[in-house]
PDB file of N, CA and C in Angstrom:
ATOM      1  N   MET A   1     -36.240  62.369  36.795  1.00 60.00           N
ATOM      2  CA  MET A   1     -37.667  62.514  36.959  1.00 60.00           C
ATOM      3  C   MET A   1     -38.178  63.568  35.977  1.00 60.00           C
ATOM      4  N   SER A   2     -39.165  63.241  35.202  1.00 71.00           N
ATOM      5  CA  SER A   2     -39.739  64.200  34.261  1.00 71.00           C
ATOM      6  C   SER A   2     -40.833  65.008  34.953  1.00 71.00           C
ATOM      7  N   SER A   3     -41.048  66.202  34.447  1.00 75.00           N
ATOM      8  CA  SER A   3     -42.097  67.033  35.034  1.00 75.00           C
ATOM      9  C   SER A   3     -43.254  67.153  34.057  1.00 75.00           C
ATOM     10  N   GLN A   4     -44.404  67.466  34.595  1.00 82.00           N
ATOM     11  CA  GLN A   4     -45.596  67.659  33.778  1.00 82.00           C
ATOM     12  C   GLN A   4     -46.452  68.731  34.404  1.00 82.00           C
ATOM     13  N   THR A   5     -47.294  69.332  33.609  1.00 83.00           N
ATOM     14  CA  THR A   5     -48.223  70.322  34.116  1.00 83.00           C
ATOM     15  C   THR A   5     -49.377  69.608  34.794  1.00 83.00           C
ATOM     16  N   LEU A   6     -49.683  70.016  36.012  1.00 86.00           N
ATOM     17  CA  LEU A   6     -50.779  69.430  36.778  1.00 86.00           C
ATOM     18  C   LEU A   6     -51.934  70.410  36.850  1.00 86.00           C
ATOM     19  N   SER A   7     -53.131  69.896  36.794  1.00 87.00           N
ATOM     20  CA  SER A   7     -54.318  70.739  36.951  1.00 87.00           C
ATOM     21  C   SER A   7     -55.145  70.201  38.106  1.00 87.00           C
ATOM     22  N   PRO A   8     -55.522  71.055  39.045  1.00 92.00           N
ATOM     23  CA  PRO A   8     -56.364  70.593  40.154  1.00 92.00           C
ATOM     24  C   PRO A   8     -57.727  70.123  39.645  1.00 92.00           C
ATOM     25  N   VAL A   9     -58.292  69.140  40.331  1.00 94.00           N
ATOM     26  CA  VAL A   9     -59.634  68.669  39.975  1.00 94.00           C
ATOM     27  C   VAL A   9     -60.703  69.389  40.787  1.00 94.00           C
ATOM     28  N   SER A  10     -60.296  69.971  41.926  1.00 94.00           N
ATOM     29  CA  SER A  10     -61.259  70.755  42.708  1.00 94.00           C
ATOM     30  C   SER A  10     -60.515  71.741  43.604  1.00 94.00           C
ATOM     31  N   ALA A  11     -61.241  72.773  44.008  1.00 93.00           N
ATOM     32  CA  ALA A  11     -60.735  73.779  44.939  1.00 93.00           C
ATOM     33  C   ALA A  11     -61.805  74.005  45.995  1.00 93.00           C
ATOM     34  N   THR A  12     -61.388  74.073  47.248  1.00 92.00           N
ATOM     35  CA  THR A  12     -62.307  74.273  48.367  1.00 92.00           C
ATOM     36  C   THR A  12     -61.804  75.423  49.221  1.00 92.00           C
ATOM     37  N   ALA A  13     -62.676  76.335  49.593  1.00 91.00           N
ATOM     38  CA  ALA A  13     -62.299  77.425  50.489  1.00 91.00           C
ATOM     39  C   ALA A  13     -61.972  76.833  51.851  1.00 91.00           C
ATOM     40  N   TYR A  14     -60.840  77.242  52.405  1.00 85.00           N
ATOM     41  CA  TYR A  14     -60.345  76.699  53.668  1.00 85.00           C
ATOM     42  C   TYR A  14     -60.424  77.727  54.784  1.00 85.00           C
ATOM     43  N   GLY A  15     -60.891  77.275  55.922  1.00 83.00           N
ATOM     44  CA  GLY A  15     -60.856  78.065  57.144  1.00 83.00           C
ATOM     45  C   GLY A  15     -60.394  77.146  58.264  1.00 83.00           C
ATOM     46  N   PRO A  16     -59.550  77.613  59.169  1.00 78.00           N
ATOM     47  CA  PRO A  16     -59.034  76.764  60.245  1.00 78.00           C
ATOM     48  C   PRO A  16     -60.117  76.362  61.239  1.00 78.00           C
ATOM     49  N   TRP A  17     -59.890  75.287  61.915  1.00 74.00           N
ATOM     50  CA  TRP A  17     -60.752  74.783  62.983  1.00 74.00           C
ATOM     51  C   TRP A  17     -62.187  74.543  62.532  1.00 74.00           C
ATOM     52  N   GLY A  18     -62.362  74.103  61.312  1.00 74.00           N
ATOM     53  CA  GLY A  18     -63.694  73.770  60.824  1.00 74.00           C
ATOM     54  C   GLY A  18     -64.540  74.947  60.402  1.00 74.00           C
ATOM     55  N   VAL A  19     -63.978  76.148  60.450  1.00 77.00           N
ATOM     56  CA  VAL A  19     -64.695  77.339  60.009  1.00 77.00           C
ATOM     57  C   VAL A  19     -64.690  77.350  58.479  1.00 77.00           C
ATOM     58  N   THR A  20     -65.797  77.691  57.867  1.00 83.00           N
ATOM     59  CA  THR A  20     -65.857  77.783  56.412  1.00 83.00           C
ATOM     60  C   THR A  20     -64.919  78.878  55.925  1.00 83.00           C
ATOM     61  N   GLY A  21     -64.192  78.608  54.860  1.00 86.00           N
ATOM     62  CA  GLY A  21     -63.295  79.595  54.290  1.00 86.00           C
ATOM     63  C   GLY A  21     -64.057  80.720  53.609  1.00 86.00           C
ATOM     64  N   ASP A  22     -63.326  81.733  53.218  1.00 88.00           N
ATOM     65  CA  ASP A  22     -63.924  82.895  52.565  1.00 88.00           C
ATOM     66  C   ASP A  22     -64.476  82.540  51.188  1.00 88.00           C
ATOM     67  N   ASN A  23     -65.648  83.018  50.890  1.00 91.00           N
ATOM     68  CA  ASN A  23     -66.288  82.909  49.574  1.00 91.00           C
ATOM     69  C   ASN A  23     -66.229  81.505  48.962  1.00 91.00           C
ATOM     70  N   PRO A  24     -66.739  80.516  49.689  1.00 92.00           N
ATOM     71  CA  PRO A  24     -66.662  79.132  49.194  1.00 92.00           C
ATOM     72  C   PRO A  24     -67.383  78.920  47.866  1.00 92.00           C
ATOM     73  N   GLN A  25     -68.389  79.713  47.584  1.00 95.00           N
ATOM     74  CA  GLN A  25     -69.131  79.574  46.327  1.00 95.00           C
ATOM     75  C   GLN A  25     -68.276  79.907  45.112  1.00 95.00           C
ATOM     76  N   ASP A  26     -67.172  80.624  45.309  1.00 94.00           N
ATOM     77  CA  ASP A  26     -66.310  81.039  44.204  1.00 94.00           C
ATOM     78  C   ASP A  26     -65.010  80.236  44.107  1.00 94.00           C
ATOM     79  N   ALA A  27     -64.786  79.271  44.990  1.00 94.00           N
ATOM     80  CA  ALA A  27     -63.509  78.552  45.028  1.00 94.00           C
ATOM     81  C   ALA A  27     -63.154  77.918  43.687  1.00 94.00           C
ATOM     82  N   GLY A  28     -64.104  77.346  43.012  1.00 94.00           N
ATOM     83  CA  GLY A  28     -63.843  76.713  41.724  1.00 94.00           C
ATOM     84  C   GLY A  28     -63.362  77.673  40.662  1.00 94.00           C
ATOM     85  N   GLN A  29     -63.647  78.966  40.834  1.00 94.00           N
ATOM     86  CA  GLN A  29     -63.213  79.962  39.858  1.00 94.00           C
ATOM     87  C   GLN A  29     -61.703  80.170  39.887  1.00 94.00           C
ATOM     88  N   ALA A  30     -61.050  79.733  40.950  1.00 90.00           N
ATOM     89  CA  ALA A  30     -59.594  79.855  41.032  1.00 90.00           C
ATOM     90  C   ALA A  30     -58.896  78.902  40.073  1.00 90.00           C
ATOM     91  N   ILE A  31     -59.589  77.857  39.649  1.00 91.00           N
ATOM     92  CA  ILE A  31     -58.956  76.831  38.808  1.00 91.00           C
ATOM     93  C   ILE A  31     -59.693  76.601  37.495  1.00 91.00           C
ATOM     94  N   ASP A  32     -60.588  77.502  37.115  1.00 92.00           N
ATOM     95  CA  ASP A  32     -61.409  77.268  35.918  1.00 92.00           C
ATOM     96  C   ASP A  32     -60.746  77.717  34.612  1.00 92.00           C
ATOM     97  N   ALA A  33     -59.493  78.139  34.667  1.00 87.00           N
ATOM     98  CA  ALA A  33     -58.703  78.533  33.494  1.00 87.00           C
ATOM     99  C   ALA A  33     -59.236  79.780  32.789  1.00 87.00           C
ATOM    100  N   SER A  34     -60.115  80.512  33.418  1.00 88.00           N
ATOM    101  CA  SER A  34     -60.645  81.736  32.820  1.00 88.00           C
ATOM    102  C   SER A  34     -59.976  82.948  33.469  1.00 88.00           C
ATOM    103  N   SER A  35     -59.496  83.866  32.667  1.00 82.00           N
ATOM    104  CA  SER A  35     -58.907  85.091  33.210  1.00 82.00           C
ATOM    105  C   SER A  35     -59.974  86.088  33.653  1.00 82.00           C
ATOM    106  N   SER A  36     -61.235  85.797  33.370  1.00 88.00           N
ATOM    107  CA  SER A  36     -62.305  86.718  33.749  1.00 88.00           C
ATOM    108  C   SER A  36     -62.980  86.333  35.070  1.00 88.00           C
ATOM    109  N   THR A  37     -62.556  85.226  35.685  1.00 89.00           N
ATOM    110  CA  THR A  37     -63.115  84.821  36.976  1.00 89.00           C
ATOM    111  C   THR A  37     -61.984  84.632  37.972  1.00 89.00           C
ATOM    112  N   ALA A  38     -62.322  84.664  39.255  1.00 87.00           N
ATOM    113  CA  ALA A  38     -61.300  84.513  40.292  1.00 87.00           C
ATOM    114  C   ALA A  38     -61.961  84.184  41.619  1.00 87.00           C
ATOM    115  N   TRP A  39     -61.178  83.644  42.540  1.00 87.00           N
ATOM    116  CA  TRP A  39     -61.590  83.508  43.936  1.00 87.00           C
ATOM    117  C   TRP A  39     -60.853  84.594  44.702  1.00 87.00           C
ATOM    118  N   GLN A  40     -61.552  85.265  45.593  1.00 85.00           N
ATOM    119  CA  GLN A  40     -60.931  86.273  46.443  1.00 85.00           C
ATOM    120  C   GLN A  40     -61.278  85.991  47.888  1.00 85.00           C
ATOM    121  N   SER A  41     -60.303  86.229  48.756  1.00 82.00           N
ATOM    122  CA  SER A  41     -60.613  86.153  50.179  1.00 82.00           C
ATOM    123  C   SER A  41     -61.344  87.433  50.564  1.00 82.00           C
ATOM    124  N   ASP A  42     -61.941  87.434  51.741  1.00 79.00           N
ATOM    125  CA  ASP A  42     -62.518  88.664  52.264  1.00 79.00           C
ATOM    126  C   ASP A  42     -61.378  89.639  52.551  1.00 79.00           C
ATOM    127  N   TRP A  43     -61.697  90.906  52.746  1.00 75.00           N
ATOM    128  CA  TRP A  43     -60.693  91.902  53.077  1.00 75.00           C
ATOM    129  C   TRP A  43     -60.580  91.979  54.593  1.00 75.00           C
ATOM    130  N   TYR A  44     -59.347  91.946  55.096  1.00 72.00           N
ATOM    131  CA  TYR A  44     -59.090  92.041  56.534  1.00 72.00           C
ATOM    132  C   TYR A  44     -58.193  93.240  56.778  1.00 72.00           C
ATOM    133  N   SER A  45     -58.423  93.938  57.875  1.00 68.00           N
ATOM    134  CA  SER A  45     -57.683  95.167  58.151  1.00 68.00           C
ATOM    135  C   SER A  45     -56.302  94.922  58.744  1.00 68.00           C
ATOM    136  N   SER A  46     -55.978  93.681  59.061  1.00 66.00           N
ATOM    137  CA  SER A  46     -54.662  93.377  59.616  1.00 66.00           C
ATOM    138  C   SER A  46     -54.222  91.992  59.165  1.00 66.00           C
ATOM    139  N   ALA A  47     -52.939  91.727  59.320  1.00 66.00           N
ATOM    140  CA  ALA A  47     -52.397  90.413  58.968  1.00 66.00           C
ATOM    141  C   ALA A  47     -52.934  89.321  59.896  1.00 66.00           C
ATOM    142  N   HIS A  48     -53.590  89.705  60.965  1.00 67.00           N
ATOM    143  CA  HIS A  48     -54.139  88.743  61.926  1.00 67.00           C
ATOM    144  C   HIS A  48     -55.625  88.492  61.672  1.00 67.00           C
ATOM    145  N   PHE A  49     -56.096  88.834  60.474  1.00 65.00           N
ATOM    146  CA  PHE A  49     -57.478  88.584  60.053  1.00 65.00           C
ATOM    147  C   PHE A  49     -58.490  89.183  61.028  1.00 65.00           C
ATOM    148  N   GLY A  50     -58.172  90.350  61.538  1.00 66.00           N
ATOM    149  CA  GLY A  50     -59.077  91.050  62.434  1.00 66.00           C
ATOM    150  C   GLY A  50     -59.362  90.294  63.719  1.00 66.00           C
ATOM    151  N   GLY A  51     -58.491  89.337  64.070  1.00 69.00           N
ATOM    152  CA  GLY A  51     -58.697  88.530  65.272  1.00 69.00           C
ATOM    153  C   GLY A  51     -59.796  87.490  65.109  1.00 69.00           C
ATOM    154  N   LEU A  52     -60.324  87.339  63.889  1.00 69.00           N
ATOM    155  CA  LEU A  52     -61.430  86.421  63.655  1.00 69.00           C
ATOM    156  C   LEU A  52     -60.985  84.985  63.428  1.00 69.00           C
ATOM    157  N   LYS A  53     -59.801  84.800  62.844  1.00 69.00           N
ATOM    158  CA  LYS A  53     -59.294  83.458  62.555  1.00 69.00           C
ATOM    159  C   LYS A  53     -57.806  83.550  62.265  1.00 69.00           C
ATOM    160  N   SER A  54     -57.149  82.403  62.199  1.00 71.00           N
ATOM    161  CA  SER A  54     -55.701  82.406  62.000  1.00 71.00           C
ATOM    162  C   SER A  54     -55.303  82.367  60.533  1.00 71.00           C
ATOM    163  N   GLY A  55     -56.263  82.254  59.640  1.00 73.00           N
ATOM    164  CA  GLY A  55     -55.933  82.229  58.226  1.00 73.00           C
ATOM    165  C   GLY A  55     -57.134  81.883  57.374  1.00 73.00           C
ATOM    166  N   THR A  56     -56.936  81.922  56.084  1.00 79.00           N
ATOM    167  CA  THR A  56     -57.962  81.556  55.127  1.00 79.00           C
ATOM    168  C   THR A  56     -57.259  81.186  53.833  1.00 79.00           C
ATOM    169  N   GLY A  57     -57.905  80.448  52.982  1.00 82.00           N
ATOM    170  CA  GLY A  57     -57.255  80.098  51.730  1.00 82.00           C
ATOM    171  C   GLY A  57     -58.019  79.071  50.933  1.00 82.00           C
ATOM    172  N   LEU A  58     -57.305  78.441  50.024  1.00 86.00           N
ATOM    173  CA  LEU A  58     -57.876  77.404  49.170  1.00 86.00           C
ATOM    174  C   LEU A  58     -57.126  76.098  49.367  1.00 86.00           C
ATOM    175  N   LEU A  59     -57.849  75.014  49.383  1.00 86.00           N
ATOM    176  CA  LEU A  59     -57.256  73.686  49.331  1.00 86.00           C
ATOM    177  C   LEU A  59     -57.454  73.186  47.912  1.00 86.00           C
ATOM    178  N   LEU A  60     -56.370  72.809  47.259  1.00 88.00           N
ATOM    179  CA  LEU A  60     -56.445  72.301  45.898  1.00 88.00           C
ATOM    180  C   LEU A  60     -56.256  70.794  45.922  1.00 88.00           C
ATOM    181  N   ASP A  61     -57.177  70.076  45.293  1.00 91.00           N
ATOM    182  CA  ASP A  61     -57.123  68.618  45.206  1.00 91.00           C
ATOM    183  C   ASP A  61     -56.748  68.239  43.783  1.00 91.00           C
ATOM    184  N   PHE A  62     -55.690  67.467  43.635  1.00 91.00           N
ATOM    185  CA  PHE A  62     -55.235  67.030  42.319  1.00 91.00           C
ATOM    186  C   PHE A  62     -55.733  65.630  41.976  1.00 91.00           C
ATOM    187  N   GLY A  63     -56.546  65.040  42.838  1.00 92.00           N
ATOM    188  CA  GLY A  63     -57.135  63.742  42.563  1.00 92.00           C
ATOM    189  C   GLY A  63     -56.225  62.570  42.861  1.00 92.00           C
ATOM    190  N   LYS A  64     -54.975  62.863  43.201  1.00 90.00           N
ATOM    191  CA  LYS A  64     -53.993  61.824  43.524  1.00 90.00           C
ATOM    192  C   LYS A  64     -52.830  62.511  44.226  1.00 90.00           C
ATOM    193  N   PRO A  65     -52.007  61.763  44.942  1.00 88.00           N
ATOM    194  CA  PRO A  65     -50.821  62.381  45.553  1.00 88.00           C
ATOM    195  C   PRO A  65     -49.883  62.899  44.467  1.00 88.00           C
ATOM    196  N   VAL A  66     -49.384  64.104  44.644  1.00 86.00           N
ATOM    197  CA  VAL A  66     -48.482  64.716  43.670  1.00 86.00           C
ATOM    198  C   VAL A  66     -47.310  65.370  44.395  1.00 86.00           C
ATOM    199  N   THR A  67     -46.225  65.531  43.692  1.00 83.00           N
ATOM    200  CA  THR A  67     -45.086  66.289  44.174  1.00 83.00           C
ATOM    201  C   THR A  67     -45.011  67.558  43.343  1.00 83.00           C
ATOM    202  N   ILE A  68     -45.129  68.685  43.995  1.00 81.00           N
ATOM    203  CA  ILE A  68     -45.117  69.972  43.299  1.00 81.00           C
ATOM    204  C   ILE A  68     -43.737  70.586  43.472  1.00 81.00           C
ATOM    205  N   VAL A  69     -43.100  70.895  42.351  1.00 81.00           N
ATOM    206  CA  VAL A  69     -41.759  71.462  42.406  1.00 81.00           C
ATOM    207  C   VAL A  69     -41.730  72.939  42.024  1.00 81.00           C
ATOM    208  N   SER A  70     -42.738  73.418  41.312  1.00 81.00           N
ATOM    209  CA  SER A  70     -42.837  74.845  41.013  1.00 81.00           C
ATOM    210  C   SER A  70     -44.302  75.175  40.733  1.00 81.00           C
ATOM    211  N   VAL A  71     -44.618  76.459  40.903  1.00 78.00           N
ATOM    212  CA  VAL A  71     -45.997  76.921  40.748  1.00 78.00           C
ATOM    213  C   VAL A  71     -45.989  78.259  40.032  1.00 78.00           C
ATOM    214  N   ASP A  72     -46.901  78.444  39.089  1.00 77.00           N
ATOM    215  CA  ASP A  72     -47.140  79.744  38.463  1.00 77.00           C
ATOM    216  C   ASP A  72     -48.492  80.241  38.950  1.00 77.00           C
ATOM    217  N   LEU A  73     -48.518  81.438  39.526  1.00 75.00           N
ATOM    218  CA  LEU A  73     -49.749  82.016  40.041  1.00 75.00           C
ATOM    219  C   LEU A  73     -50.041  83.343  39.376  1.00 75.00           C
ATOM    220  N   ASN A  74     -51.300  83.577  39.060  1.00 72.00           N
ATOM    221  CA  ASN A  74     -51.742  84.892  38.621  1.00 72.00           C
ATOM    222  C   ASN A  74     -52.486  85.479  39.812  1.00 72.00           C
ATOM    223  N   LEU A  75     -51.842  86.410  40.508  1.00 72.00           N
ATOM    224  CA  LEU A  75     -52.401  86.945  41.750  1.00 72.00           C
ATOM    225  C   LEU A  75     -53.281  88.167  41.540  1.00 72.00           C
ATOM    226  N   GLY A  76     -53.346  88.664  40.351  1.00 70.00           N
ATOM    227  CA  GLY A  76     -54.310  89.705  40.044  1.00 70.00           C
ATOM    228  C   GLY A  76     -53.899  91.126  40.330  1.00 70.00           C
ATOM    229  N   SER A  77     -53.400  91.412  41.511  1.00 70.00           N
ATOM    230  CA  SER A  77     -53.085  92.808  41.821  1.00 70.00           C
ATOM    231  C   SER A  77     -51.800  92.911  42.629  1.00 70.00           C
ATOM    232  N   PRO A  78     -51.053  94.007  42.446  1.00 72.00           N
ATOM    233  CA  PRO A  78     -49.821  94.213  43.199  1.00 72.00           C
ATOM    234  C   PRO A  78     -50.095  94.236  44.699  1.00 72.00           C
ATOM    235  N   GLY A  79     -49.160  93.697  45.466  1.00 71.00           N
ATOM    236  CA  GLY A  79     -49.290  93.696  46.913  1.00 71.00           C
ATOM    237  C   GLY A  79     -49.986  92.468  47.475  1.00 71.00           C
ATOM    238  N   THR A  80     -50.467  91.597  46.619  1.00 70.00           N
ATOM    239  CA  THR A  80     -51.112  90.375  47.084  1.00 70.00           C
ATOM    240  C   THR A  80     -50.081  89.512  47.785  1.00 70.00           C
ATOM    241  N   TYR A  81     -50.478  88.901  48.876  1.00 68.00           N
ATOM    242  CA  TYR A  81     -49.572  88.092  49.694  1.00 68.00           C
ATOM    243  C   TYR A  81     -50.094  86.670  49.748  1.00 68.00           C
ATOM    244  N   VAL A  82     -49.218  85.700  49.552  1.00 70.00           N
ATOM    245  CA  VAL A  82     -49.610  84.292  49.541  1.00 70.00           C
ATOM    246  C   VAL A  82     -48.648  83.487  50.389  1.00 70.00           C
ATOM    247  N   GLU A  83     -49.168  82.549  51.155  1.00 67.00           N
ATOM    248  CA  GLU A  83     -48.346  81.558  51.832  1.00 67.00           C
ATOM    249  C   GLU A  83     -48.747  80.201  51.306  1.00 67.00           C
ATOM    250  N   ARG A  84     -47.778  79.397  51.006  1.00 63.00           N
ATOM    251  CA  ARG A  84     -48.042  78.035  50.566  1.00 63.00           C
ATOM    252  C   ARG A  84     -47.789  77.108  51.744  1.00 63.00           C
ATOM    253  N   SER A  85     -48.679  76.176  51.953  1.00 61.00           N
ATOM    254  CA  SER A  85     -48.434  75.189  52.997  1.00 61.00           C
ATOM    255  C   SER A  85     -48.639  73.803  52.425  1.00 61.00           C
ATOM    256  N   GLU A  86     -47.939  72.868  52.978  1.00 57.00           N
ATOM    257  CA  GLU A  86     -48.074  71.490  52.557  1.00 57.00           C
ATOM    258  C   GLU A  86     -48.111  70.642  53.815  1.00 57.00           C
ATOM    259  N   GLU A  87     -49.101  69.785  53.888  1.00 49.00           N
ATOM    260  CA  GLU A  87     -49.277  68.930  55.054  1.00 49.00           C
ATOM    261  C   GLU A  87     -49.242  69.740  56.347  1.00 49.00           C
ATOM    262  N   ARG A  88     -49.918  70.902  56.314  1.00 42.00           N
ATOM    263  CA  ARG A  88     -50.057  71.781  57.476  1.00 42.00           C
ATOM    264  C   ARG A  88     -48.758  72.446  57.917  1.00 42.00           C
ATOM    265  N   ARG A  89     -47.724  72.398  57.071  1.00 38.00           N
ATOM    266  CA  ARG A  89     -46.477  73.107  57.367  1.00 38.00           C
ATOM    267  C   ARG A  89     -46.373  74.285  56.422  1.00 38.00           C
ATOM    268  N   VAL A  90     -46.095  75.442  56.954  1.00 37.00           N
ATOM    269  CA  VAL A  90     -45.979  76.624  56.099  1.00 37.00           C
ATOM    270  C   VAL A  90     -44.694  76.521  55.307  1.00 37.00           C
ATOM    271  N   GLY A  91     -44.792  76.761  54.016  1.00 40.00           N
ATOM    272  CA  GLY A  91     -43.635  76.682  53.131  1.00 40.00           C
ATOM    273  C   GLY A  91     -43.209  78.055  52.672  1.00 40.00           C
ATOM    274  N   LYS A  92     -42.895  78.167  51.420  1.00 42.00           N
ATOM    275  CA  LYS A  92     -42.388  79.424  50.864  1.00 42.00           C
ATOM    276  C   LYS A  92     -43.496  80.467  50.775  1.00 42.00           C
ATOM    277  N   GLU A  93     -43.096  81.697  50.798  1.00 41.00           N
ATOM    278  CA  GLU A  93     -44.021  82.814  50.650  1.00 41.00           C
ATOM    279  C   GLU A  93     -43.798  83.465  49.296  1.00 41.00           C
ATOM    280  N   CYS A  94     -44.847  83.979  48.698  1.00 41.00           N
ATOM    281  CA  CYS A  94     -44.773  84.652  47.397  1.00 41.00           C
ATOM    282  C   CYS A  94     -45.460  86.004  47.504  1.00 41.00           C
ATOM    283  N   ARG A  95     -44.958  86.956  46.799  1.00 41.00           N
ATOM    284  CA  ARG A  95     -45.621  88.262  46.698  1.00 41.00           C
ATOM    285  C   ARG A  95     -45.704  88.626  45.239  1.00 41.00           C
ATOM    286  N   SER A  96     -46.810  89.255  44.866  1.00 39.00           N
ATOM    287  CA  SER A  96     -46.929  89.689  43.486  1.00 39.00           C
ATOM    288  C   SER A  96     -46.092  90.940  43.275  1.00 39.00           C
ATOM    289  N   ARG A  97     -45.771  91.209  42.029  1.00 36.00           N
ATOM    290  CA  ARG A  97     -44.946  92.405  41.705  1.00 36.00           C
ATOM    291  C   ARG A  97     -45.815  93.492  41.161  1.00 36.00           C
TER     292      ARG A  97
END
């Protein structure tokens, strides 16, 4: 199987249970290929999102079903924490250095 670089066609801010995700107006900036723009979640004082919700994030649409075998992320700042999920199952975790 050959691999290729995939680019998302859209990004949507995600919030569980139908709640709007953080900063939905900026979601597209996560995939616009510009190092001067970004999507950021709101700041929460605990890993439990201040008891407000169970998580937040981005949903990336590639326009077709894809199999992702590796990902390169620019997380911006040390200490950033990311969880990847696929089909609502939590997968690998990444931390920036």
